Amino acid sequence: MIKNKIERAYRRVCAALEPPKNQWTKEKLTENLKRSYQAYHGSELNMDAPVYFTEKLQWYKVNYRTEAMERAVDKFLFKGYITEKLGDGFVVPYYGAWTDIRSFEKAWDSLPNTFVLKSTLQSDGKNIKIIKDKTLVDTKQLFRELKTWFKVKNTLIDSYCRAYHNATPRIIAEQYVQWLGEQLYDYKFFCFNGEPYCTYAAMDHFKDGENTEDYDLSFYNMDWIKMDVRYGKHKNGAIPQPPHFEEMLRISKVLSKDFPFVRVDFFDTDDKLYVAELTFYPGGGLSSYQPKEFDKVLGDQFILPEPTL
């Protein structure tokens, strides 16, 4: 028991002293990715000739980056990028973005009573706070937590995904959107070189303003027929087709044509849809697809480009 505690403490110290991954060499990133892939999937990662979608995502992380990707992965720069591609009105309006906690604290009183806070360099629902009533917030506790969001090691700069490696940590405050039918749904389109192949819809990703891990998630084809696919440990419930499904298809084609692969993420309201984000490495390629054949099917769609890194 004592030995295990010492070993865990030693690993924590080593992790704290380790430079963030944007300072690692490509070779070191690759070797560590191989170990992670083996641990999650129970199989060896083939980086030289990847076949499965989850394998190709590992290749994508360390071998390919463009200026458009760098803008798209940053939740602040993303808003300008989407506006350039689609025009006004397709991203959630925002009240401000800050690169340090003191600037945010000074802006606190000017924010509305209800809004959403996000780290601009995180994913999978991490570092998001839904503020429904600002007057009820313990600001000292909130500011203490938000301060940690600026640390490089708490952002995706410290990840294997090299599209994030030159980014600037920020906090952004967005308008709170009344979710469709009081229910939060996410719709995410897997697109390859401008062609949407399938989508997954997620329900109850957030409860009481906090990210959850056990939400329902189901895959559908482009005719909104449910696919016999499970993702990770998620439940597989039926989720309604979004009211703006056809517009989502059109937008997905526009936004994905410049990328070998991107997942175009939306949320929908009774009145209109919003583009939530562009995701290049869903689940980090470390979550499994069942059946395994679906991982191969997605891999067949993903034609790897020439490396840029």
Coordinates of C-alpha atoms in Angstrom, one line a residue:
M1 CA 0.0 0.0 0.0
I2 CA 2.7 2.5 1.0
K3 CA 4.8 1.5 -2.1
N4 CA 1.8 2.1 -4.3
K5 CA 1.2 5.6 -2.8
I6 CA 4.9 6.5 -3.3
E7 CA 4.7 5.3 -6.9
R8 CA 1.6 7.4 -7.6
A9 CA 3.2 10.4 -5.9
Y10 CA 6.3 9.9 -8.0
R11 CA 4.2 9.8 -11.2
R12 CA 2.4 13.0 -10.3
V13 CA 5.7 14.8 -9.7
C14 CA 7.1 13.5 -13.0
A15 CA 3.9 14.7 -14.8
A16 CA 4.1 18.1 -13.2
L17 CA 7.7 18.5 -14.3
E18 CA 7.2 17.2 -17.8
P19 CA 7.0 20.0 -20.4
P20 CA 3.6 20.4 -22.2
K21 CA 3.2 18.2 -25.3
N22 CA 3.5 21.2 -27.7
Q23 CA 7.2 21.1 -26.7
W24 CA 7.6 17.3 -27.4
T25 CA 9.3 16.0 -30.6
K26 CA 7.2 14.3 -33.2
E27 CA 8.9 11.0 -32.4
K28 CA 8.0 11.3 -28.7
L29 CA 4.4 12.1 -29.4
T30 CA 4.2 9.1 -31.7
E31 CA 5.7 6.7 -29.3
N32 CA 3.4 7.8 -26.5
L33 CA 0.4 7.6 -28.8
K34 CA 1.2 4.0 -29.5
R35 CA 1.2 3.2 -25.8
S36 CA -2.1 5.0 -25.3
Y37 CA -3.7 3.3 -28.3
Q38 CA -2.6 -0.1 -27.0
A39 CA -4.0 0.6 -23.6
Y40 CA -7.4 1.8 -24.8
H41 CA -7.9 -0.6 -27.7
G42 CA -5.9 -3.6 -26.8
S43 CA -4.2 -3.6 -30.2
E44 CA -1.1 -2.2 -31.7
L45 CA -1.3 1.1 -33.5
N46 CA -0.1 1.0 -37.1
M47 CA 1.1 4.6 -37.8
D48 CA 2.9 3.7 -41.0
A49 CA -0.2 2.2 -42.7
P50 CA -3.2 2.9 -40.6
V51 CA -6.5 1.2 -41.5
Y52 CA -9.0 1.9 -38.8
F53 CA -10.6 5.3 -38.3
T54 CA -9.2 5.4 -34.7
E55 CA -5.7 4.7 -36.1
K56 CA -6.0 7.3 -38.8
L57 CA -7.0 9.9 -36.2
Q58 CA -3.7 9.2 -34.4
W59 CA -1.8 9.8 -37.6
Y60 CA -3.9 13.0 -38.2
K61 CA -2.9 14.4 -34.8
V62 CA 0.8 14.4 -35.3
N63 CA 1.3 14.6 -39.1
Y64 CA -1.2 17.2 -40.4
R65 CA -2.0 20.8 -39.5
T66 CA -3.2 23.7 -41.6
E67 CA -4.0 27.4 -40.7
A68 CA -7.7 26.6 -41.2
M69 CA -7.5 23.8 -38.6
E70 CA -5.6 26.1 -36.2
R71 CA -8.4 28.7 -36.4
A72 CA -11.2 26.1 -36.3
V73 CA -10.0 24.3 -33.1
D74 CA -9.9 27.6 -31.1
K75 CA -13.4 28.4 -29.9
F76 CA -12.7 32.1 -30.1
L77 CA -11.1 32.2 -33.6
F78 CA -13.6 29.6 -34.7
K79 CA -16.4 32.2 -34.6
G80 CA -14.7 34.5 -37.1
Y81 CA -13.9 31.5 -39.3
I82 CA -17.5 30.3 -39.5
T83 CA -18.7 33.8 -40.2
E84 CA -16.3 34.0 -43.1
K85 CA -17.6 30.7 -44.5
L86 CA -21.3 31.0 -43.9
G87 CA -22.1 34.7 -43.1
D88 CA -23.6 36.1 -39.9
G89 CA -25.9 34.3 -37.5
F90 CA -24.5 30.7 -37.5
V91 CA -22.5 30.9 -34.2
V92 CA -23.7 31.7 -30.8
P93 CA -23.1 35.4 -30.0
Y94 CA -20.5 36.1 -27.4
Y95 CA -20.0 38.9 -24.8
G96 CA -16.2 38.7 -24.6
A97 CA -13.0 36.6 -24.5
W98 CA -10.2 37.0 -22.0
T99 CA -6.6 35.7 -21.8
D100 CA -6.1 36.1 -18.1
I101 CA -8.3 35.8 -15.0
R102 CA -7.8 39.4 -13.8
S103 CA -9.3 40.8 -17.1
F104 CA -12.2 38.4 -16.7
E105 CA -12.8 39.5 -13.1
K106 CA -12.9 43.1 -14.2
A107 CA -15.5 42.3 -16.8
W108 CA -17.7 40.2 -14.5
D109 CA -20.1 43.0 -13.6
S110 CA -20.7 43.9 -17.3
L111 CA -21.9 40.3 -18.1
P112 CA -25.6 39.5 -18.3
N113 CA -27.3 37.5 -15.6
T114 CA -27.4 34.3 -17.7
F115 CA -24.6 33.2 -20.0
V116 CA -22.2 30.3 -20.7
L117 CA -18.4 30.2 -19.9
K118 CA -16.1 28.0 -21.9
S119 CA -12.4 27.3 -22.2
T120 CA -11.5 28.0 -25.8
L121 CA -9.1 25.1 -25.9
Q122 CA -11.0 22.2 -24.5
S123 CA -13.4 19.6 -25.8
D124 CA -15.8 16.8 -24.9
G125 CA -17.8 19.1 -22.7
K126 CA -14.8 19.9 -20.4
N127 CA -14.3 23.4 -18.8
I128 CA -17.8 24.6 -19.5
K129 CA -20.0 26.5 -17.0
I130 CA -23.6 27.3 -17.6
I131 CA -24.4 30.4 -15.4
K132 CA -28.2 30.6 -15.1
D133 CA -28.3 33.2 -12.4
K134 CA -25.1 35.3 -11.8
T135 CA -26.4 36.6 -8.5
L136 CA -26.2 33.1 -7.0
V137 CA -22.6 32.4 -8.0
D138 CA -19.8 32.2 -5.5
T139 CA -17.5 34.3 -7.4
K140 CA -14.4 33.5 -5.4
Q141 CA -14.8 29.8 -6.0
L142 CA -15.6 30.4 -9.7
F143 CA -12.6 32.7 -10.3
R144 CA -10.4 30.2 -8.5
E145 CA -11.6 27.4 -10.8
L146 CA -11.4 29.6 -14.0
K147 CA -7.9 30.6 -13.2
T148 CA -6.8 26.9 -13.7
W149 CA -8.4 27.0 -17.2
F150 CA -5.6 29.3 -18.4
K151 CA -2.8 26.9 -17.5
V152 CA -1.4 25.3 -20.6
K153 CA -1.5 21.9 -19.0
N154 CA -5.3 22.2 -18.6
T155 CA -5.8 22.9 -22.3
L156 CA -5.4 20.9 -25.5
I157 CA -2.1 22.7 -26.1
D158 CA -0.9 19.9 -23.8
S159 CA -2.2 17.2 -26.1
Y160 CA -1.1 15.0 -29.0
C161 CA -3.2 17.1 -31.3
R162 CA -0.8 19.5 -33.0
A163 CA -3.4 21.8 -34.4
Y164 CA -3.7 23.2 -30.9
H165 CA 0.0 23.6 -30.2
N166 CA 0.3 27.3 -31.2
A167 CA -2.9 28.4 -29.6
T168 CA -3.6 31.0 -26.9
P169 CA -5.6 30.0 -23.9
R170 CA -8.8 32.1 -23.4
I171 CA -12.1 32.1 -21.6
I172 CA -15.1 33.1 -23.6
A173 CA -18.5 34.1 -22.4
E174 CA -21.4 33.2 -24.8
Q175 CA -25.1 33.9 -24.9
Y176 CA -27.2 31.2 -23.2
V177 CA -29.4 29.6 -25.8
Q178 CA -32.8 28.1 -24.9
W179 CA -32.4 24.5 -25.9
L180 CA -34.9 22.8 -28.2
G181 CA -37.9 21.7 -26.2
E182 CA -36.0 22.3 -22.9
Q183 CA -33.8 19.3 -23.9
L184 CA -30.2 19.6 -24.9
Y185 CA -29.4 17.7 -28.0
D186 CA -26.1 17.6 -29.9
Y187 CA -25.9 16.6 -33.5
K188 CA -22.5 15.8 -35.0
F189 CA -21.8 15.0 -38.6
F190 CA -18.8 12.9 -39.6
C191 CA -17.5 14.4 -42.9
F192 CA -14.8 13.3 -45.3
N193 CA -13.5 15.7 -48.0
G194 CA -16.8 17.6 -48.1
E195 CA -19.2 14.6 -47.8
P196 CA -21.2 13.9 -44.7
Y197 CA -21.2 10.1 -44.1
C198 CA -23.1 9.7 -40.8
T199 CA -24.1 11.6 -37.7
Y200 CA -24.5 10.9 -34.1
A201 CA -26.9 12.6 -31.8
A202 CA -26.4 12.9 -28.1
M203 CA -28.9 13.7 -25.3
D204 CA -28.5 15.0 -21.8
H205 CA -24.8 15.9 -22.3
F206 CA -25.3 18.5 -19.5
K207 CA -27.4 18.3 -16.4
D208 CA -27.8 21.2 -14.0
G209 CA -25.2 23.1 -15.9
E210 CA -22.5 20.4 -15.5
N211 CA -21.0 18.0 -18.1
T212 CA -22.1 14.3 -17.7
E213 CA -20.4 11.1 -18.9
D214 CA -23.2 8.6 -19.3
Y215 CA -25.4 10.4 -21.8
D216 CA -27.4 8.7 -24.6
L217 CA -25.6 8.7 -28.0
S218 CA -26.9 7.1 -31.2
F219 CA -25.6 7.0 -34.8
Y220 CA -27.8 7.7 -37.8
N221 CA -27.2 7.6 -41.5
M222 CA -28.0 10.5 -43.8
D223 CA -31.6 9.3 -44.1
W224 CA -31.9 9.5 -40.3
I225 CA -32.2 5.7 -40.0
K226 CA -30.6 4.5 -36.8
M227 CA -27.4 2.5 -37.2
D228 CA -26.5 -0.5 -35.2
V229 CA -23.5 1.2 -33.7
R230 CA -22.4 1.8 -30.1
Y231 CA -19.7 4.3 -29.1
G232 CA -17.7 3.8 -26.0
K233 CA -19.9 3.1 -22.9
H234 CA -22.7 5.4 -23.9
K235 CA -26.3 4.3 -23.8
N236 CA -28.0 4.0 -27.1
G237 CA -31.4 5.7 -26.9
A238 CA -33.6 7.0 -29.8
I239 CA -33.1 10.7 -30.5
P240 CA -35.4 12.8 -32.8
Q241 CA -34.3 14.1 -36.1
P242 CA -33.4 17.8 -35.8
P243 CA -35.8 20.3 -37.3
H244 CA -33.1 21.8 -39.4
F245 CA -31.6 18.6 -40.6
E246 CA -31.4 19.5 -44.3
E247 CA -29.7 22.8 -43.5
M248 CA -27.2 20.9 -41.3
L249 CA -26.4 18.7 -44.3
R250 CA -25.8 21.7 -46.5
I251 CA -23.6 23.5 -44.0
S252 CA -21.6 20.3 -43.2
K253 CA -20.7 20.1 -46.9
V254 CA -19.5 23.7 -47.0
L255 CA -17.5 23.5 -43.8
S256 CA -15.9 20.1 -44.4
K257 CA -14.7 20.5 -48.0
D258 CA -11.3 21.9 -47.0
F259 CA -10.5 19.0 -44.6
P260 CA -9.7 15.3 -45.1
F261 CA -11.9 14.7 -42.1
V262 CA -13.8 16.9 -39.7
R263 CA -16.8 16.4 -37.5
V264 CA -19.2 19.3 -37.9
D265 CA -21.1 19.8 -34.6
F266 CA -24.5 21.5 -34.2
F267 CA -27.1 22.3 -31.7
D268 CA -30.6 23.2 -32.8
T269 CA -33.4 25.3 -31.5
D270 CA -37.0 25.7 -32.6
D271 CA -36.1 28.9 -34.5
K272 CA -32.6 28.1 -35.9
L273 CA -29.5 26.1 -35.7
Y274 CA -26.0 27.0 -34.6
V275 CA -22.6 25.5 -35.6
A276 CA -21.2 24.5 -32.2
E277 CA -17.7 23.5 -33.2
L278 CA -15.5 21.7 -35.7
T279 CA -13.9 18.6 -34.3
F280 CA -10.9 16.9 -35.9
Y281 CA -10.1 14.2 -33.3
P282 CA -13.4 12.8 -31.9
G283 CA -12.8 11.1 -28.6
G284 CA -9.1 11.4 -29.3
G285 CA -9.5 8.2 -31.4
L286 CA -9.3 6.3 -28.1
S287 CA -13.0 5.4 -27.6
S288 CA -14.1 2.2 -29.3
Y289 CA -16.9 1.6 -31.8
Q290 CA -19.0 -1.5 -31.7
P291 CA -19.0 -3.5 -33.8
K292 CA -15.3 -3.1 -34.6
E293 CA -16.2 -3.3 -38.3
F294 CA -17.6 0.2 -38.1
D295 CA -14.2 1.5 -37.1
K296 CA -12.9 0.0 -40.4
V297 CA -15.9 1.5 -42.3
L298 CA -15.1 5.0 -41.1
G299 CA -11.4 4.3 -41.8
D300 CA -12.3 3.5 -45.4
Q301 CA -13.9 6.9 -45.8
F302 CA -10.9 8.7 -44.4
I303 CA -8.3 9.2 -47.1
L304 CA -5.2 10.5 -45.5
P305 CA -3.6 13.6 -47.0
E306 CA 0.1 14.3 -47.6
P307 CA 1.7 15.1 -44.2
T308 CA 2.3 18.8 -43.5
L309 CA 4.4 18.3 -40.3

